[in-house]
Backbone as a ProteinNet text record, in pm:
[ID]
protein_1_A
[PRIMARY]
XXXXXXXXXXXXXXXXXXXXXXXXXXXXXXXXXXXXXXXXXXXXXXXXXXXXXXXXXXXXXXXXXXXX
[TERTIARY]
7531.8	7402.3	7321.8	7233.6	7151.7	7016.6	6969.6	6836.4	6747.4	6638.5	6544.7	6425.5	6386.9	6271.1	6153.9	6104.4	5991.1	5865	5754.3	5626	5563.2	5619.7	5564.9	5460.7	5440.5	5343.3	5416.8	5370.2	5432.6	5380.8	5440.6	5397.9	5257.3	5223.5	5089.6	4984.4	5018.2	4923.7	4897.3	5002.1	4987	4907.6	4932.9	4858.3	4710.5	4680.7	4541.2	4471.5	4541.6	4483.5	4454	4546.6	4526.8	4410.3	4403.3	4293.6	4158.6	4153	4027.8	3988.4	4085.5	4056.1	3999.7	4057.3	4006.6	3864.5	3838.4	3702.7	3604.8	3646.9	3561.2	3527.4	3625.6	3601.4	3508.6	3530.7	3443.1	3299.7	3284.8	3151.5	3083.2	3156.9	3101.1	3056.1	3137.5	3099.4	2974	2963.6	2845.3	2719.6	2728.1	2611.7	2572.7	2668.8	2637.4	2566.6	2614.5	2550.9	2408.4	2389.3	2254.9	2162.1	2213.2	2131.4	2084.8	2175.9	2138.8	2046.7	2065.5	1981.3	1838.6	1823	1688.8	1610.1	1677	1608	1556	1610.1	1573.6	1468.6	1358.1	1259.4	1321.7	1279	1341.5	1305.4	1187.1	1145.7	1059.6	1104.9	1031.8	900.7	900.1	779.4	669.9	706.6	608.3	542.1	617.7	558.2	464.6	496	407.3	276.3	283.7	162.3	76.2	138.1	61.5	-6.4	58.3	-1.5	-122.6	-111.5	-223.6	-338.8	-308.9	-413.7	-484.4	-410.4	-472.9	-562.6	-517.8	-600.3	-729.2	-720.4	-840.6	-936.5	-885.3	-970.5	-1034.8	-960.1	-1017	-1127.6	-1108.5	-1211.4	-1336.3	-1319	-1433.4	-1505.3	-1432.6	-1494.9	-1573	-1521.2	-1593.7	-1721	-1713.9	-1831.1	-1936.2	-1894	-1988.6	-2052.1	-1976.1	-2031.4	-2131.3	-2109.2	-2199.5	-2328	-2327.7	-2449.3	-2543.1	-2493.1	-2573.8	-2668.6
3229	3203.4	3112.5	3173.3	3097.4	3066.6	2947.8	2910.2	2886.7	2957.9	2942.6	2860	2768.6	2684.9	2728.5	2846.1	2893.8	2890.9	2870.2	2864.1	3001.8	3100.8	3234.9	3263.9	3171.1	3192.5	3238.8	3344.9	3394.5	3316.4	3338.6	3271.7	3314.6	3442	3490.6	3424.9	3400.3	3334.7	3191.8	3122.4	2983.6	2980.2	3073.6	3079.3	3108.6	3194.6	3225.1	3102.7	3026.8	2904.8	2803.9	2787.6	2692.9	2736.8	2864.6	2914.6	2897.7	2925.4	2907.5	2760.6	2673.9	2530.5	2486.1	2536	2501.9	2553.8	2674.9	2731	2648.1	2604.3	2521.1	2388.5	2325	2197.4	2218.5	2324.4	2351.8	2382.3	2451.2	2478.7	2349.2	2260.3	2131.3	2052.1	2051.7	1982.6	2044.5	2176.8	2244.9	2203.1	2195.8	2155.9	2011.4	1924.1	1784.6	1777.3	1853.8	1855.6	1910	2017.7	2073.9	1977	1905.2	1808.2	1697.5	1646.7	1539.3	1590.9	1714.8	1770.9	1793.5	1826.8	1852	1722.7	1609.9	1483	1425.3	1468	1412.7	1502.3	1445.4	1528.5	1589	1708.9	1779.2	1718.3	1661.9	1606.8	1483.8	1369.9	1245.5	1242.7	1296.9	1296	1379.5	1489.5	1578.6	1511.9	1439.2	1371.7	1260.4	1193.6	1089.9	1151.1	1267.1	1334.8	1376.1	1425.7	1464.8	1344.5	1229.7	1109.1	1066.7	1071.6	1034.7	1133	1261.1	1360.8	1339.4	1305.2	1279	1156.4	1051.4	931.5	962.1	1048.7	1087.5	1163.3	1254	1330	1237.6	1141.4	1047.8	966.3	925.6	850.2	933.6	1060.6	1149.7	1171.9	1184.4	1206.1	1081.5	962.4	840.5	832.3	871.4	867.4	964.3	1083.2	1181.1	1132.2	1063.5	1015.1	901.8	818.6	706	748.1	856.2	895.9	980.9	1030.9	1119	1045.3
-5316.3	-5372.6	-5278.7	-5201.1	-5107.9	-5171.6	-5151.1	-5199.2	-5077.9	-5071.3	-4959.7	-5006.3	-4924.4	-4954.3	-4865.5	-4889.2	-4809.3	-4894	-4825.5	-4895.4	-4908.4	-4848.2	-4856.3	-4750.8	-4655.8	-4548.7	-4424	-4366.4	-4244.6	-4124	-4010.6	-3887.5	-3849.2	-3873.9	-3841.9	-3929.4	-4053.9	-4143.9	-4099.5	-4062.9	-4016.7	-3887	-3796.5	-3671.8	-3698	-3792.4	-3826	-3884.3	-3967.7	-4025.1	-3915.6	-3822.2	-3711.7	-3624	-3590.6	-3506.9	-3576.5	-3704.3	-3778.4	-3785.8	-3795.8	-3796.9	-3662.9	-3553.5	-3420	-3402.1	-3445.5	-3435.6	-3519.6	-3635.6	-3719.4	-3653.3	-3590.8	-3523	-3403.8	-3327	-3213	-3257.2	-3368.2	-3422.6	-3464.8	-3526.4	-3566.2	-3444.1	-3338.6	-3215.5	-3155.3	-3158.1	-3106.7	-3182.5	-3314.7	-3393.7	-3366.2	-3343.5	-3310.8	-3176.2	-3078.9	-2946.8	-2957.2	-3032.1	-3048.5	-3120	-3218.9	-3291.5	-3198.3	-3116.8	-3024.7	-2915	-2871.7	-2765.9	-2815.1	-2940.2	-2993.4	-3012	-3020.5	-3039.1	-2908.3	-2793.8	-2663.5	-2599.6	-2550.3	-2479.9	-2354.5	-2319.5	-2208	-2073.1	-2059.5	-1931.1	-1955.7	-1907.9	-1930.3	-1851.1	-1728.9	-1646.8	-1710.9	-1766.8	-1828	-1947.6	-2026.9	-2141.4	-2096.9	-1984.7	-1932.6	-1883.8	-1819.7	-1772.4	-1890.6	-1995.6	-2113.4	-2177.3	-2175.9	-2233.3	-2151.4	-2018.9	-1932.5	-1952.4	-1963.3	-1983.1	-2116.6	-2219.1	-2349.4	-2342.9	-2272.2	-2260.2	-2185	-2081.8	-2008.8	-2099.9	-2180	-2270.5	-2373	-2422.4	-2519.7	-2454.9	-2328.7	-2257.7	-2237.9	-2203.1	-2185.8	-2317.6	-2425.2	-2556	-2597.1	-2570.1	-2602.6	-2521	-2395	-2309.4	-2361.6	-2400.3	-2451.5	-2580.9	-2663.4	-2789.1	-2766.4	-2664.5	-2643.5	-2575.7	-2497.8	-2427.6	-2515.1	-2622.4	-2705.6	-2792.7
[MASK]
++++++++++++++++++++++++++++++++++++++++++++++++++++++++++++++++++++

């Protein structure tokens, strides 16, 4: 009379669970990287140029308003 203490999970089932867990962790890491990447501007120089251009336009608009 042998008693087996098995959970009923085969080796393939355990391997599938482990692989799915690894894919889940990698997906989570990917989303964290994408979240952090979306918060950082892509080019610091370009944003500085846009700020200077906006200030120039505001100065021109003020000048136009004062001469009218």
